[in-house]
PDB file of C-alpha atoms in Angstrom:
ATOM      1  CA  MET D  17     110.939 147.830 143.598  1.00  0.00           C
ATOM      2  CA  ASN D  18     111.468 144.461 145.210  1.00  0.00           C
ATOM      3  CA  ALA D  19     114.241 143.021 143.038  1.00  0.00           C
ATOM      4  CA  THR D  20     116.610 143.884 140.230  1.00  0.00           C
ATOM      5  CA  SER D  21     118.733 142.040 137.704  1.00  0.00           C
ATOM      6  CA  PHE D  22     122.133 142.922 136.320  1.00  0.00           C
ATOM      7  CA  TYR D  23     124.595 141.075 134.120  1.00  0.00           C
ATOM      8  CA  ALA D  24     127.996 140.070 135.465  1.00  0.00           C
ATOM      9  CA  TYR D  25     130.644 137.395 135.234  1.00  0.00           C
ATOM     10  CA  LEU D  26     134.009 136.362 136.639  1.00  0.00           C
ATOM     11  CA  PRO D  27     137.283 135.571 134.880  1.00  0.00           C
ATOM     12  CA  GLU D  28     137.791 131.911 134.044  1.00  0.00           C
ATOM     13  CA  ALA D  29     138.629 129.677 137.024  1.00  0.00           C
ATOM     14  CA  ALA D  30     137.740 132.416 139.539  1.00  0.00           C
ATOM     15  CA  LEU D  31     136.061 131.445 142.777  1.00  0.00           C
ATOM     16  CA  PRO D  32     132.528 132.731 143.434  1.00  0.00           C
ATOM     17  CA  ILE D  33     132.324 136.167 145.035  1.00  0.00           C
ATOM     18  CA  THR D  34     129.594 137.823 147.049  1.00  0.00           C
ATOM     19  CA  THR D  35     128.567 141.246 145.795  1.00  0.00           C
ATOM     20  CA  THR D  36     126.372 143.822 147.474  1.00  0.00           C
ATOM     21  CA  VAL D  37     123.607 145.363 145.439  1.00  0.00           C
ATOM     22  CA  ALA D  38     122.636 148.779 146.800  1.00  0.00           C
ATOM     23  CA  ILE D  39     120.018 151.402 145.992  1.00  0.00           C
ATOM     24  CA  TYR D  40     121.040 154.986 146.800  1.00  0.00           C
ATOM     25  CA  GLY D  41     119.253 158.297 146.501  1.00  0.00           C
ATOM     26  CA  SER D  42     120.897 160.387 143.791  1.00  0.00           C
ATOM     27  CA  ASP D  43     121.976 163.984 143.291  1.00  0.00           C
ATOM     28  CA  ALA D  44     121.725 166.137 140.149  1.00  0.00           C
ATOM     29  CA  ASN D  45     125.026 164.669 138.913  1.00  0.00           C
ATOM     30  CA  ARG D  46     123.553 161.151 139.085  1.00  0.00           C
ATOM     31  CA  LEU D  47     125.941 160.136 141.865  1.00  0.00           C
ATOM     32  CA  PRO D  48     124.926 158.314 145.072  1.00  0.00           C
ATOM     33  CA  LEU D  49     124.008 160.255 148.201  1.00  0.00           C
ATOM     34  CA  SER D  50     124.809 159.127 151.778  1.00  0.00           C
ATOM     35  CA  ALA D  51     123.891 155.640 152.992  1.00  0.00           C
ATOM     36  CA  PRO D  52     122.045 153.131 150.802  1.00  0.00           C
ATOM     37  CA  ILE D  53     118.248 152.984 150.946  1.00  0.00           C
ATOM     38  CA  ALA D  54     118.418 149.184 150.670  1.00  0.00           C
ATOM     39  CA  THR D  55     120.950 146.422 150.054  1.00  0.00           C
ATOM     40  CA  ALA D  56     120.940 142.763 149.049  1.00  0.00           C
ATOM     41  CA  GLN D  57     123.650 140.151 148.555  1.00  0.00           C
ATOM     42  CA  VAL D  58     124.256 138.264 145.298  1.00  0.00           C
ATOM     43  CA  VAL D  59     126.793 135.476 144.769  1.00  0.00           C
ATOM     44  CA  VAL D  60     128.323 135.659 141.293  1.00  0.00           C
ATOM     45  CA  SER D  61     129.851 132.347 140.272  1.00  0.00           C
ATOM     46  CA  ASN D  62     129.640 132.121 136.503  1.00  0.00           C
ATOM     47  CA  GLU D  63     132.528 132.595 134.115  1.00  0.00           C
ATOM     48  CA  GLY D  64     132.165 134.894 131.123  1.00  0.00           C
ATOM     49  CA  GLY D  65     133.379 132.744 128.272  1.00  0.00           C
ATOM     50  CA  GLY D  66     130.850 132.912 125.440  1.00  0.00           C
ATOM     51  CA  GLY D  67     127.929 133.196 127.852  1.00  0.00           C
ATOM     52  CA  THR D  68     124.582 134.519 126.730  1.00  0.00           C
ATOM     53  CA  LEU D  69     122.918 137.386 128.573  1.00  0.00           C
ATOM     54  CA  ASN D  70     120.514 134.907 130.128  1.00  0.00           C
ATOM     55  CA  GLU D  71     123.470 132.942 131.545  1.00  0.00           C
ATOM     56  CA  LEU D  72     125.046 136.134 132.915  1.00  0.00           C
ATOM     57  CA  ARG D  73     121.866 137.430 134.620  1.00  0.00           C
ATOM     58  CA  GLN D  74     122.227 137.961 138.372  1.00  0.00           C
ATOM     59  CA  THR D  75     119.093 138.775 140.370  1.00  0.00           C
ATOM     60  CA  SER D  76     119.008 140.449 143.753  1.00  0.00           C
ATOM     61  CA  VAL D  77     115.913 140.348 145.935  1.00  0.00           C
ATOM     62  CA  PHE D  78     115.467 142.951 148.655  1.00  0.00           C
ATOM     63  CA  GLN D  79     114.062 141.893 152.039  1.00  0.00           C
ATOM     64  CA  SER D  80     111.037 144.130 151.550  1.00  0.00           C
ATOM     65  CA  PRO D  81     109.726 146.244 148.665  1.00  0.00           C
ATOM     66  CA  ILE D  82     111.368 149.645 148.239  1.00  0.00           C
ATOM     67  CA  THR D  83     109.333 152.737 147.439  1.00  0.00           C
ATOM     68  CA  ILE D  84     111.323 155.273 145.461  1.00  0.00           C
ATOM     69  CA  SER D  85     109.881 158.683 144.694  1.00  0.00           C
ATOM     70  CA  GLY D  86     112.970 160.515 143.429  1.00  0.00           C
ATOM     71  CA  PRO D  87     116.207 159.996 141.515  1.00  0.00           C
ATOM     72  CA  PHE D  88     118.124 156.874 142.499  1.00  0.00           C
ATOM     73  CA  VAL D  89     121.297 154.960 141.693  1.00  0.00           C
ATOM     74  CA  PHE D  90     121.665 151.207 141.500  1.00  0.00           C
ATOM     75  CA  ALA D  91     125.145 149.985 142.505  1.00  0.00           C
ATOM     76  CA  VAL D  92     126.872 146.619 142.340  1.00  0.00           C
ATOM     77  CA  GLU D  93     129.629 146.681 144.951  1.00  0.00           C
ATOM     78  CA  ASN D  94     132.521 144.243 144.943  1.00  0.00           C
ATOM     79  CA  GLN D  95     134.658 144.312 148.099  1.00  0.00           C
ATOM     80  CA  SER D  96     136.588 141.217 147.011  1.00  0.00           C
ATOM     81  CA  PRO D  97     140.085 141.530 145.514  1.00  0.00           C
ATOM     82  CA  ALA D  98     138.814 139.254 142.707  1.00  0.00           C
ATOM     83  CA  SER D  99     137.730 140.827 139.428  1.00  0.00           C
ATOM     84  CA  LEU D 100     134.050 141.201 138.611  1.00  0.00           C
ATOM     85  CA  SER D 101     132.927 142.211 135.129  1.00  0.00           C
ATOM     86  CA  LEU D 102     129.604 143.957 134.606  1.00  0.00           C
ATOM     87  CA  VAL D 103     128.050 144.056 131.162  1.00  0.00           C
ATOM     88  CA  SER D 104     127.430 147.431 129.533  1.00  0.00           C
ATOM     89  CA  ASN D 105     126.684 148.614 126.049  1.00  0.00           C
ATOM     90  CA  ASP D 106     129.635 149.732 123.894  1.00  0.00           C
ATOM     91  CA  TYR D 107     131.497 152.769 125.245  1.00  0.00           C
ATOM     92  CA  LEU D 108     133.708 152.881 122.137  1.00  0.00           C
ATOM     93  CA  SER D 109     130.585 153.531 120.058  1.00  0.00           C
ATOM     94  CA  THR D 110     129.349 156.121 122.592  1.00  0.00           C
ATOM     95  CA  ASP D 111     126.217 154.032 123.096  1.00  0.00           C
ATOM     96  CA  GLY D 112     125.472 156.164 126.166  1.00  0.00           C
ATOM     97  CA  GLN D 113     124.633 159.027 123.774  1.00  0.00           C
ATOM     98  CA  GLY D 114     126.412 161.582 125.946  1.00  0.00           C
ATOM     99  CA  GLU D 115     124.148 161.031 128.964  1.00  0.00           C
ATOM    100  CA  PHE D 116     126.885 159.528 131.152  1.00  0.00           C
ATOM    101  CA  LEU D 117     124.355 157.765 133.401  1.00  0.00           C
ATOM    102  CA  SER D 118     126.870 155.181 134.610  1.00  0.00           C
ATOM    103  CA  SER D 119     129.335 155.954 137.347  1.00  0.00           C
ATOM    104  CA  VAL D 120     132.169 154.088 139.021  1.00  0.00           C
ATOM    105  CA  ASP D 121     133.347 154.008 142.640  1.00  0.00           C
ATOM    106  CA  THR D 122     137.119 153.871 142.689  1.00  0.00           C
ATOM    107  CA  ALA D 123     139.269 154.389 145.777  1.00  0.00           C
ATOM    108  CA  ASP D 124     136.135 155.371 147.762  1.00  0.00           C
ATOM    109  CA  SER D 125     135.248 158.179 145.370  1.00  0.00           C
ATOM    110  CA  TRP D 126     132.277 158.155 142.969  1.00  0.00           C
ATOM    111  CA  LEU D 127     133.160 159.297 139.447  1.00  0.00           C
ATOM    112  CA  SER D 128     130.733 160.062 136.637  1.00  0.00           C
ATOM    113  CA  GLY D 129     131.346 158.272 133.331  1.00  0.00           C
ATOM    114  CA  GLU D 130     132.630 161.391 131.593  1.00  0.00           C
ATOM    115  CA  VAL D 131     135.690 161.420 133.870  1.00  0.00           C
ATOM    116  CA  VAL D 132     136.290 157.647 133.797  1.00  0.00           C
ATOM    117  CA  ASN D 133     139.017 157.036 131.232  1.00  0.00           C
ATOM    118  CA  VAL D 134     139.029 153.599 129.583  1.00  0.00           C
ATOM    119  CA  GLY D 135     142.072 153.409 127.323  1.00  0.00           C
ATOM    120  CA  GLY D 136     141.839 157.085 126.391  1.00  0.00           C
ATOM    121  CA  VAL D 137     138.057 157.094 125.897  1.00  0.00           C
ATOM    122  CA  ALA D 138     135.419 158.447 128.311  1.00  0.00           C
ATOM    123  CA  PHE D 139     133.019 155.758 129.569  1.00  0.00           C
ATOM    124  CA  ASP D 140     129.965 156.837 127.540  1.00  0.00           C
ATOM    125  CA  ALA D 141     127.942 153.664 128.058  1.00  0.00           C
ATOM    126  CA  GLU D 142     125.357 152.294 130.453  1.00  0.00           C
ATOM    127  CA  TRP D 143     125.409 149.193 132.652  1.00  0.00           C
ATOM    128  CA  LEU D 144     122.695 146.689 131.743  1.00  0.00           C
ATOM    129  CA  ILE D 145     120.320 146.771 134.718  1.00  0.00           C
ATOM    130  CA  GLU D 146     116.678 145.705 134.984  1.00  0.00           C
ATOM    131  CA  PRO D 147     114.701 146.902 137.993  1.00  0.00           C
ATOM    132  CA  ILE D 148     111.782 144.611 138.778  1.00  0.00           C
ATOM    133  CA  VAL D 149     108.973 146.947 139.780  1.00  0.00           C
ATOM    134  CA  THR D 150     105.331 146.961 140.719  1.00  0.00           C
ATOM    135  CA  LEU D 151     103.367 150.055 139.870  1.00  0.00           C
ATOM    136  CA  VAL D 152     100.920 151.292 142.476  1.00  0.00           C
ATOM    137  CA  LEU D 153      98.033 153.145 140.892  1.00  0.00           C
TER     138      LEU D 153
END
């Protein structure tokens, strides 16, 4: 993998923020392990409004290609006090189909989607992420 895209936006009138995109090895619970394998920086500056997915696409490019041979987690990390919204499918419709592949880092603790409560509903959805890969045959 040498790059990846995700979909994100800021509240109206927010200043641009720099996010860190990180790739971690993963455990059986689909949570990150130890230090990231690779990181890249992405500046998010667009407002949500009625934006199309194409307008909300953010692409991170890693300094060198990453070879991954096991389970991994892709994380978008926001250290800014400003809000950052990532696009997911609909958790109210349980679009995650009970897989709970998405997790959240809150207060320095990774939580799987089944324990993340969004207005009384477990976060059964997935973040929209597109790894850009090259297959080596």
